[in-house]
Amino acid sequence: MGPAPVEEGPKNTARRDLLLQLQSDSQTKWTDTKVFEVDAPANVASSPDNKFFGNFPYPYMNGMLHLGHAFSLSKLEFAAAYQRMQGKHTLFPFAFHCTGMPIKAAADKLDRECNTYGCPPVFPAPVEESEEPAPKEEAKGPTDPTKFKGKKTKAASKSGGQMYQWEILKSSGIPEGELASFRKAEHWLEYFPPLGKRDVAAMGCQVDWRRSFITTDYNPYYDAFIRWHLNSLRKHNKVVRDKRFSVYSPLDGQPCADHDRASGEGVGPQDYVLIKMKALEYPGKLAALKGKKVYLCAATLRAETMYGQTNFWVLPDGDYGAYEMANGDVYVVTPRAARNLSFQEHCKEYGKLNCLVDGLKGWDLIGLPVSAPNAFNKVIYGLPMMNVLTSKGTGVVTSVPSDAPDDYMALQDLKKKPALREKYGVKDEWVMPFEVIPIINIPEFGDQSAVKVCEDLKIQSQNDRAKLDEAKNRTYLKGFYEGVMLVGNHKGETVQIAKPAIRDEMVASGDAIIYSEPEKMVMSRSGDECVVALTDQWYLTYGEEQWQAQAKAHLENMETYSPDTKKAFREALDWLKQWALSRNFGLGTRLPWDPVFLIESLSDSTIYMAYYTIAHILQGGDMYGGVKGRPIKPESMTDEVFDHIFLDGPAPKTDIPADLLVKMKQEFNFWYPYDLRVSGKDLIQNHLSFSIYNHTAIFPEKHWPRSFRCNGHLMLNSEKMAKSTGNFLTLKQAIEEFSADAMRIALADAGDSLEDANFVDKTANASILRLTKELTWIEETLAPGSGLRQGPADTYADRVFKASIAVAIDTTTKHYNDMNFREALKYGWYDLQTARDIYRLSCGGETDMNLDLVKYFIEVQTLMMTPICPHTMEHIWTKLLKRDGCAVAAPFPKVSLTDADLNLVMAGLYLQEEISTTRNLIAKQETPKKAKKGQPVEPVGKVTGATLYVAKEFTGWHAVCLSVLREKFDTKAKEWAKDTEAGVLAALAKSPEAANVQGGEKMLKKLAMPFVQYKKTEAINVGPHVLETCLPFDEKACLVDNAEMICRALNIQSFTVHYHDSAEAQAAPESAKVSTALPGTPAHSFELVAGAAPPAKEKKEKAPKAGAPKQNKNLIFPTKSGQEAGRWCPDGQGNGTHIK
């Protein structure tokens, strides 16, 4: 027996410390017994019935694991623990990801800091540098989005807003004397993975650590595996070398994939058509360009609208430049756009700009005449617009007022406001002659859609931002799918067909080029703003038609546990295209056939789950694979060996011992495919979808993944977790603060959906109290001389409690199977303890509880909670229940739930609710009425007896409704016929019951429809039996059999029950309104002690509004499906709770 927990006081951590001690003891036991180390059994075929292999995306080792990691990890931990208790061979391995740029970039950054500021570095003191806000162009106009409004320090400016790497590492708790070692990337690999292992083990995760490993060529065995992986893809023609647009870091000199980014994960290239508008004059600063071909270049997604150009827009205070291209042409664009162009083979030297005119402003371009391709207007002019963004596109925007609401309103503003023209020096001839040109017909909007929608929405100016956004939403998509070209070579064609054709024609003629930039800003981990570059490198051909079809087909056969997850995967597989797999910089494995390149981090992590099956044989438990003298040398793991193990290839010529070769093949064939992969939802768009693609390309179908389970991100106390705000916990900190078990309960309670979950400190702290109190109760209950009743458990309360345990087992099992761990926690922990507490009350006290039944409850609760809080349950199992072996390996409780069990539980819950209802009515009866002013309060008697009148079944209009509902419900599909309500109303109209309802048919409809809607919902959630006219248990017998307990609970002397249609009921006082009794809702009358003053006149309660039936939410009936059924209470005709 463990030590009794100490009562809490201010800052008293005794309870938490007790859990930490039990945690340490349990983990020592598991390590000593090697309970989580599992090998594939010999000569046993695997199936989902006898094995479970679950895994989790190996975390990146550039820091400590945090509570967000623990949340996703907990889903796998709970599942694996549950599956082990189902008697399955269960494999839960764990590894550490070190591939890619982040570690190398951080190490290099630290090295630069030390070289610049010394070691230890002395950083310059931050100096605040204020920047003036942009002046307002108009009193009510939009603010200039290019102007920064705020303060930042010079240090922040120089570092791109990022902290110094030295400070980041120091804030992680690393001693300052060790920080300099992190200048070498290899030190990160040696430092963080062991700490990750320490924290995952401290969490109590049931990991087979023999199979742990790190990635990169630092681990020669894994390095060989990845070379085989990529060679296999190339052998299946899934790898090509090509030039493609990729998000690219100029500082790193390579594409920047999701895991290489400090911000902008999931952002891809956005392709535009760059329209080349030829300058016809060279005024002002442009005079230096005379004699050259100068083009104002506008990025557009709507090349088909260029026929209707009336002008082009610039931002007056925006920064522009004139840049020479490779062919001698000069493009006038923003510096940001020019930088992107330089990496897309438009400049003479890759990534280098030749700026002929620097310091151009939008002011310099206002009034500039140009010739725009495809435009009906031979000459158009540059005009000012405040909404032009220099952070997107080129800062030069074409204007097509027929189809762009923003363009139309901005042009109208200039036409209607002479003061505005004067402010920007706009001449009338640049604006006034230009009218809207119809180019596309859109159903509902006609030939000038922008004009029509602006008039419909009564938009007054270009500053009416919300309405202009609504205008675009109404017209743009409709224009694409339903618009028809009115002009040009593609007149009569739909926009959807003409759009790509016009784009291609303009590019072919030299009037346009294809330009690309990141959809949103992307910052690399090196602090570099990324561009889109045309890169010549190796690509995986994701999106290739046949491969994509194969991946999609397999997705439909996978379990994803959520329709939203399946939908997200479908969208990802539709979106994914060729993926750049090689890098020049970072850590990882060299591309086997082109070793100048490294394999990027999302391409070496798609099938590594297969490596888990043999890692312990190769590496011998050393995560680095560096132990000398192993039976299998890294160089022996050739492609032929991997083919033999994973693809059933021919026996290779090798120096590997034959028995080990057989063993590796046996391990793989038993464990693969994996049964579950758990991950955050952010990996759907890349890693998880890549995993589907790679498995379908390399392995036979029998080895393709079986399920993915994705979850949302984790908030901490309803706020986003962030180191910068201090709202952050590492995994180590959370375990030390709450204990692993209390933390795990809070993680289970945080949520299970794709929506963001919430870890609540109060839940974790409350769990410490509940766990330790439960320990105390179990110790006292199982102690000799506890005084609990012995003998058969055959009282009514015993039978209800036993049935409640059976329902809890059945329901908790279902939720574990469905990976709804919050619900499993609810039914297997909170609700089961509530059933125990009700049992105690029903028995009249602790000592009247049945000892054997209480022991059974403790055992069941211990085993059902073992997956969630294993340390405490292991202590209870071994030390208190005195059981052999480990709780984590014990069989999960099983039960064959019967209708009798369900009926007993429903009867028990009904009984408790009825006691509560009656108690409230008695209290109301015994409460004196408010005395009149100056008068004494009249004494009120004490209720000494109660009589209840129960109904055997629904009758009258209730029965008519239920009869129709039974006919209209499809029990298999759980769907209602569309004419259900109409059928009920028709049946009621024909029924004589209509004449018996005061108010006639109209009132009957008001009464019946809420009842019908309630029963429809209940039937879907619970089952068709709720549509029967009788309760599933004998209501009168339930009350009569427990009359003694009811009297004790209500402190009354007599308790009587009659049917509402009995002779006794006929003699009941009129105030009881016996006729209103319904199944589950009896009518009441009460007896007062003789001679007492009469009670106050009853205040008539208002009937609830029609359509809002009064439902008692406290009475929840369990079902086999694990769902809940509420209790129907009657409506405004009287609730049957009148007092005599």
PDB file of C-alpha atoms in Angstrom, residues 850-985:
ATOM      1  CA  ASN A 850     -21.182  -5.058  -1.514  1.00  0.00           C
ATOM      2  CA  LEU A 851     -17.468  -5.811  -1.074  1.00  0.00           C
ATOM      3  CA  ASP A 852     -17.075  -8.111  -4.098  1.00  0.00           C
ATOM      4  CA  LEU A 853     -18.938  -5.687  -6.330  1.00  0.00           C
ATOM      5  CA  VAL A 854     -16.798  -2.775  -5.147  1.00  0.00           C
ATOM      6  CA  LYS A 855     -13.641  -4.799  -5.849  1.00  0.00           C
ATOM      7  CA  TYR A 856     -14.983  -5.521  -9.327  1.00  0.00           C
ATOM      8  CA  PHE A 857     -15.591  -1.796  -9.826  1.00  0.00           C
ATOM      9  CA  ILE A 858     -12.019  -0.966  -8.746  1.00  0.00           C
ATOM     10  CA  GLU A 859     -10.574  -3.559 -11.119  1.00  0.00           C
ATOM     11  CA  VAL A 860     -12.668  -2.396 -14.050  1.00  0.00           C
ATOM     12  CA  GLN A 861     -11.896   1.264 -13.449  1.00  0.00           C
ATOM     13  CA  THR A 862      -8.189   0.503 -13.096  1.00  0.00           C
ATOM     14  CA  LEU A 863      -8.005  -1.359 -16.389  1.00  0.00           C
ATOM     15  CA  MET A 864     -10.178   1.074 -18.354  1.00  0.00           C
ATOM     16  CA  MET A 865      -8.064   4.018 -17.209  1.00  0.00           C
ATOM     17  CA  THR A 866      -4.706   2.307 -17.733  1.00  0.00           C
ATOM     18  CA  PRO A 867      -4.301   3.628 -21.324  1.00  0.00           C
ATOM     19  CA  ILE A 868      -4.801   7.212 -20.111  1.00  0.00           C
ATOM     20  CA  CYS A 869      -3.109   7.298 -16.685  1.00  0.00           C
ATOM     21  CA  PRO A 870      -1.026   4.121 -16.535  1.00  0.00           C
ATOM     22  CA  HIS A 871       1.274   4.962 -13.627  1.00  0.00           C
ATOM     23  CA  THR A 872      -1.419   5.354 -10.986  1.00  0.00           C
ATOM     24  CA  MET A 873      -3.328   2.393 -12.346  1.00  0.00           C
ATOM     25  CA  GLU A 874      -0.184   0.258 -12.324  1.00  0.00           C
ATOM     26  CA  HIS A 875       0.218   1.065  -8.619  1.00  0.00           C
ATOM     27  CA  ILE A 876      -3.404   0.156  -7.886  1.00  0.00           C
ATOM     28  CA  TRP A 877      -3.119  -3.069  -9.901  1.00  0.00           C
ATOM     29  CA  THR A 878       0.063  -4.270  -8.245  1.00  0.00           C
ATOM     30  CA  LYS A 879       0.085  -2.754  -4.747  1.00  0.00           C
ATOM     31  CA  LEU A 880      -3.585  -2.463  -3.871  1.00  0.00           C
ATOM     32  CA  LEU A 881      -5.324  -5.186  -5.886  1.00  0.00           C
ATOM     33  CA  LYS A 882      -2.270  -7.442  -5.421  1.00  0.00           C
ATOM     34  CA  ARG A 883      -2.336  -8.660  -9.020  1.00  0.00           C
ATOM     35  CA  ASP A 884       0.571 -10.283 -10.826  1.00  0.00           C
ATOM     36  CA  GLY A 885       2.173  -8.864 -13.958  1.00  0.00           C
ATOM     37  CA  CYS A 886       1.685  -5.377 -15.336  1.00  0.00           C
ATOM     38  CA  ALA A 887      -1.591  -3.529 -15.656  1.00  0.00           C
ATOM     39  CA  VAL A 888      -0.428  -2.253 -19.051  1.00  0.00           C
ATOM     40  CA  ALA A 889      -0.358  -5.854 -20.302  1.00  0.00           C
ATOM     41  CA  ALA A 890      -3.539  -7.039 -18.543  1.00  0.00           C
ATOM     42  CA  PRO A 891      -6.685  -7.804 -20.560  1.00  0.00           C
ATOM     43  CA  PHE A 892      -9.070  -4.900 -21.067  1.00  0.00           C
ATOM     44  CA  PRO A 893     -12.474  -5.554 -19.437  1.00  0.00           C
ATOM     45  CA  LYS A 894     -15.003  -7.264 -21.680  1.00  0.00           C
ATOM     46  CA  VAL A 895     -18.738  -7.531 -21.329  1.00  0.00           C
ATOM     47  CA  SER A 896     -21.700  -8.780 -23.325  1.00  0.00           C
ATOM     48  CA  LEU A 897     -24.145  -5.986 -22.765  1.00  0.00           C
ATOM     49  CA  THR A 898     -27.765  -7.094 -22.655  1.00  0.00           C
ATOM     50  CA  ASP A 899     -31.043  -5.245 -22.915  1.00  0.00           C
ATOM     51  CA  ALA A 900     -31.617  -6.168 -19.289  1.00  0.00           C
ATOM     52  CA  ASP A 901     -28.457  -4.272 -18.319  1.00  0.00           C
ATOM     53  CA  LEU A 902     -29.566  -1.223 -20.243  1.00  0.00           C
ATOM     54  CA  ASN A 903     -33.028  -1.357 -18.750  1.00  0.00           C
ATOM     55  CA  LEU A 904     -31.624  -1.637 -15.237  1.00  0.00           C
ATOM     56  CA  VAL A 905     -29.364   1.350 -15.738  1.00  0.00           C
ATOM     57  CA  MET A 906     -32.166   3.397 -17.242  1.00  0.00           C
ATOM     58  CA  ALA A 907     -34.382   2.437 -14.325  1.00  0.00           C
ATOM     59  CA  GLY A 908     -31.643   3.401 -11.868  1.00  0.00           C
ATOM     60  CA  LEU A 909     -31.095   6.773 -13.493  1.00  0.00           C
ATOM     61  CA  TYR A 910     -34.824   7.349 -13.637  1.00  0.00           C
ATOM     62  CA  LEU A 911     -35.034   6.560  -9.940  1.00  0.00           C
ATOM     63  CA  GLN A 912     -32.331   9.057  -9.012  1.00  0.00           C
ATOM     64  CA  GLU A 913     -33.894  11.753 -11.148  1.00  0.00           C
ATOM     65  CA  GLU A 914     -37.320  11.118  -9.711  1.00  0.00           C
ATOM     66  CA  ILE A 915     -35.931  11.378  -6.168  1.00  0.00           C
ATOM     67  CA  SER A 916     -34.353  14.721  -7.115  1.00  0.00           C
ATOM     68  CA  THR A 917     -37.571  15.988  -8.699  1.00  0.00           C
ATOM     69  CA  THR A 918     -39.687  14.915  -5.740  1.00  0.00           C
ATOM     70  CA  ARG A 919     -37.235  16.427  -3.266  1.00  0.00           C
ATOM     71  CA  ASN A 920     -37.512  19.790  -5.036  1.00  0.00           C
ATOM     72  CA  LEU A 921     -41.301  19.582  -4.957  1.00  0.00           C
ATOM     73  CA  ILE A 922     -41.289  18.779  -1.247  1.00  0.00           C
ATOM     74  CA  ALA A 923     -38.990  21.738  -0.580  1.00  0.00           C
ATOM     75  CA  LYS A 924     -41.368  23.950  -2.501  1.00  0.00           C
ATOM     76  CA  GLN A 925     -44.318  22.617  -0.520  1.00  0.00           C
ATOM     77  CA  GLU A 926     -42.586  23.211   2.804  1.00  0.00           C
ATOM     78  CA  THR A 927     -41.487  26.754   1.976  1.00  0.00           C
ATOM     79  CA  PRO A 928     -43.713  29.361   3.648  1.00  0.00           C
ATOM     80  CA  LYS A 929     -45.332  31.868   1.412  1.00  0.00           C
ATOM     81  CA  LYS A 930     -44.173  35.449   1.591  1.00  0.00           C
ATOM     82  CA  ALA A 931     -46.029  37.234   4.388  1.00  0.00           C
ATOM     83  CA  LYS A 932     -48.032  40.347   3.767  1.00  0.00           C
ATOM     84  CA  LYS A 933     -46.556  43.577   5.025  1.00  0.00           C
ATOM     85  CA  GLY A 934     -46.856  43.718   8.793  1.00  0.00           C
ATOM     86  CA  GLN A 935     -48.194  40.162   9.081  1.00  0.00           C
ATOM     87  CA  PRO A 936     -46.311  37.174  10.557  1.00  0.00           C
ATOM     88  CA  VAL A 937     -45.239  34.320   8.328  1.00  0.00           C
ATOM     89  CA  GLU A 938     -47.829  31.545   8.444  1.00  0.00           C
ATOM     90  CA  PRO A 939     -46.381  28.198   9.577  1.00  0.00           C
ATOM     91  CA  VAL A 940     -46.257  25.422   6.995  1.00  0.00           C
ATOM     92  CA  GLY A 941     -46.516  21.729   7.748  1.00  0.00           C
ATOM     93  CA  LYS A 942     -43.944  19.051   7.000  1.00  0.00           C
ATOM     94  CA  VAL A 943     -44.456  16.610   4.149  1.00  0.00           C
ATOM     95  CA  THR A 944     -44.592  13.096   5.612  1.00  0.00           C
ATOM     96  CA  GLY A 945     -45.758  11.091   2.618  1.00  0.00           C
ATOM     97  CA  ALA A 946     -45.821  11.116  -1.145  1.00  0.00           C
ATOM     98  CA  THR A 947     -48.035   9.412  -3.715  1.00  0.00           C
ATOM     99  CA  LEU A 948     -46.982   9.043  -7.335  1.00  0.00           C
ATOM    100  CA  TYR A 949     -49.261   8.244 -10.257  1.00  0.00           C
ATOM    101  CA  VAL A 950     -47.508   6.615 -13.194  1.00  0.00           C
ATOM    102  CA  ALA A 951     -48.637   5.940 -16.756  1.00  0.00           C
ATOM    103  CA  LYS A 952     -48.124   2.519 -18.333  1.00  0.00           C
ATOM    104  CA  GLU A 953     -47.861   3.880 -21.857  1.00  0.00           C
ATOM    105  CA  PHE A 954     -48.315   6.839 -24.140  1.00  0.00           C
ATOM    106  CA  THR A 955     -51.926   7.171 -25.185  1.00  0.00           C
ATOM    107  CA  GLY A 956     -54.071   9.617 -27.091  1.00  0.00           C
ATOM    108  CA  TRP A 957     -52.366  11.972 -29.481  1.00  0.00           C
ATOM    109  CA  HIS A 958     -48.941  10.924 -28.163  1.00  0.00           C
ATOM    110  CA  ALA A 959     -49.628   7.353 -29.301  1.00  0.00           C
ATOM    111  CA  VAL A 960     -50.857   8.566 -32.707  1.00  0.00           C
ATOM    112  CA  CYS A 961     -47.612  10.519 -33.213  1.00  0.00           C
ATOM    113  CA  LEU A 962     -45.449   7.571 -32.196  1.00  0.00           C
ATOM    114  CA  SER A 963     -47.321   5.223 -34.531  1.00  0.00           C
ATOM    115  CA  VAL A 964     -46.598   7.438 -37.536  1.00  0.00           C
ATOM    116  CA  LEU A 965     -42.986   8.000 -36.469  1.00  0.00           C
ATOM    117  CA  ARG A 966     -42.330   4.257 -36.352  1.00  0.00           C
ATOM    118  CA  GLU A 967     -43.524   3.989 -39.965  1.00  0.00           C
ATOM    119  CA  LYS A 968     -41.479   6.934 -41.216  1.00  0.00           C
ATOM    120  CA  PHE A 969     -38.101   5.997 -39.699  1.00  0.00           C
ATOM    121  CA  ASP A 970     -35.500   4.111 -41.744  1.00  0.00           C
ATOM    122  CA  THR A 971     -33.730   2.228 -38.968  1.00  0.00           C
ATOM    123  CA  LYS A 972     -30.762   1.138 -41.110  1.00  0.00           C
ATOM    124  CA  ALA A 973     -29.974   4.529 -42.628  1.00  0.00           C
ATOM    125  CA  LYS A 974     -31.146   6.387 -39.505  1.00  0.00           C
ATOM    126  CA  GLU A 975     -33.069   8.777 -41.718  1.00  0.00           C
ATOM    127  CA  TRP A 976     -36.549  10.212 -41.616  1.00  0.00           C
ATOM    128  CA  ALA A 977     -38.955  10.349 -44.521  1.00  0.00           C
ATOM    129  CA  LYS A 978     -39.401  13.857 -45.911  1.00  0.00           C
ATOM    130  CA  ASP A 979     -43.126  13.752 -45.262  1.00  0.00           C
ATOM    131  CA  THR A 980     -42.839  12.740 -41.603  1.00  0.00           C
ATOM    132  CA  GLU A 981     -44.389  15.899 -40.155  1.00  0.00           C
ATOM    133  CA  ALA A 982     -47.093  15.932 -42.826  1.00  0.00           C
ATOM    134  CA  GLY A 983     -47.908  12.314 -42.037  1.00  0.00           C
ATOM    135  CA  VAL A 984     -48.216  13.058 -38.333  1.00  0.00           C
ATOM    136  CA  LEU A 985     -50.507  16.032 -38.943  1.00  0.00           C
TER     137      LEU A 985
END
